């Protein structure tokens, strides 16, 4: 009988050890997630590498680029500053404002007012001399956790993305490994006035709309997918999926109607197969805690333009020469301008027809 007791004790200890690894302190709240695989036809578009015509170093963390209604180009930096540029290539950047936080997405209202999605402060409206908080970050008593991007419709409604309801700015890798799908799209109509438009996104990142149709576009980063979203009903349909990278900011070019998608990183062949296996993912997390992340995928310059029907028409593929890829790609004054959340400076590429 003694040997039976010993076996039971050993099995009990092993069970407690496994439970501790899966659910104990420091464990990963892994979620089931099954994103569509990369489409080979889309991957094949990124074959011919372009070199930038212009590189301007010394500006770190320009997460978004946004052409303003005044014809100038605006950008948001990691240190809180918002820059503006009159022209290119002979022009230069100057400081337009400072949010005192971490500005990400930029958008202009129909009257020319600048709105900012600030990851540390929330949704901000520029008053001309300062910033008014329209919807606060959770740390300030508001609903927002990871304020990310926005667009302002013709009637003044702000369509705002809260990328994750679980993880804030700087914690995107944990969000990705968990495979959590808590991203929310809000409609904001005034200070403190908001409603949920759509939710359940695997990191709701870039947002923009087509002024000609009113159609809103939202990317679901961890799924490699971009949605078309009805701003009145919240109904969504897939615009394009199977992207070869993780989509970030979106920009609708008013002249062509094309939707530009920035892809800061290729898809991870090592980590994505874990998403449909939450328990295996929990165990893998313990290995990551000890040994660190596996080698991350390449992060070249990647941008894709698609029609309003989701047909790809233009792929930008640039060098893999920095640790982080681009989070924004925007046509402006005949060139494609790029920058990134954790990149140094701006680059401009020939806009090939």
Tab-separated table of C-alpha atoms in Angstrom, residues 3 5 11 53 61 77 84 124 149 171 173 175 181 186 189 199 203 239 242 262 268 293 313 328 338 342:
chain	number	residue	atom	x	y	z
A	3	UNK	CA	3.903	2.456	-2.979
A	5	UNK	CA	0.498	6.348	-1.502
A	11	UNK	CA	0.996	12.643	-9.067
A	53	UNK	CA	14.545	59.293	-51.718
A	61	UNK	CA	8.793	57.807	-32.561
A	77	UNK	CA	6.395	62.126	-31.556
A	84	UNK	CA	4.125	70.235	-38.761
A	124	UNK	CA	-7.801	65.295	-26.896
A	149	UNK	CA	-6.284	56.069	-33.404
A	171	UNK	CA	2.266	46.271	-23.391
A	173	UNK	CA	3.521	42.166	-26.971
A	175	UNK	CA	-1.624	41.517	-25.743
A	181	UNK	CA	-9.731	40.309	-28.295
A	186	UNK	CA	-16.170	54.207	-29.712
A	189	UNK	CA	-19.901	63.195	-29.808
A	199	UNK	CA	-16.003	45.591	-29.955
A	203	UNK	CA	-6.132	44.803	-31.026
A	239	UNK	CA	-12.245	44.500	-46.434
A	242	UNK	CA	-4.508	37.317	-44.805
A	262	UNK	CA	1.086	50.375	-42.735
A	268	UNK	CA	5.254	35.495	-36.592
A	293	UNK	CA	11.054	35.914	-26.694
A	313	UNK	CA	-3.129	48.027	-56.160
A	328	UNK	CA	2.235	54.978	-40.899
A	338	UNK	CA	6.668	56.849	-43.687
A	342	UNK	CA	9.858	53.162	-32.426
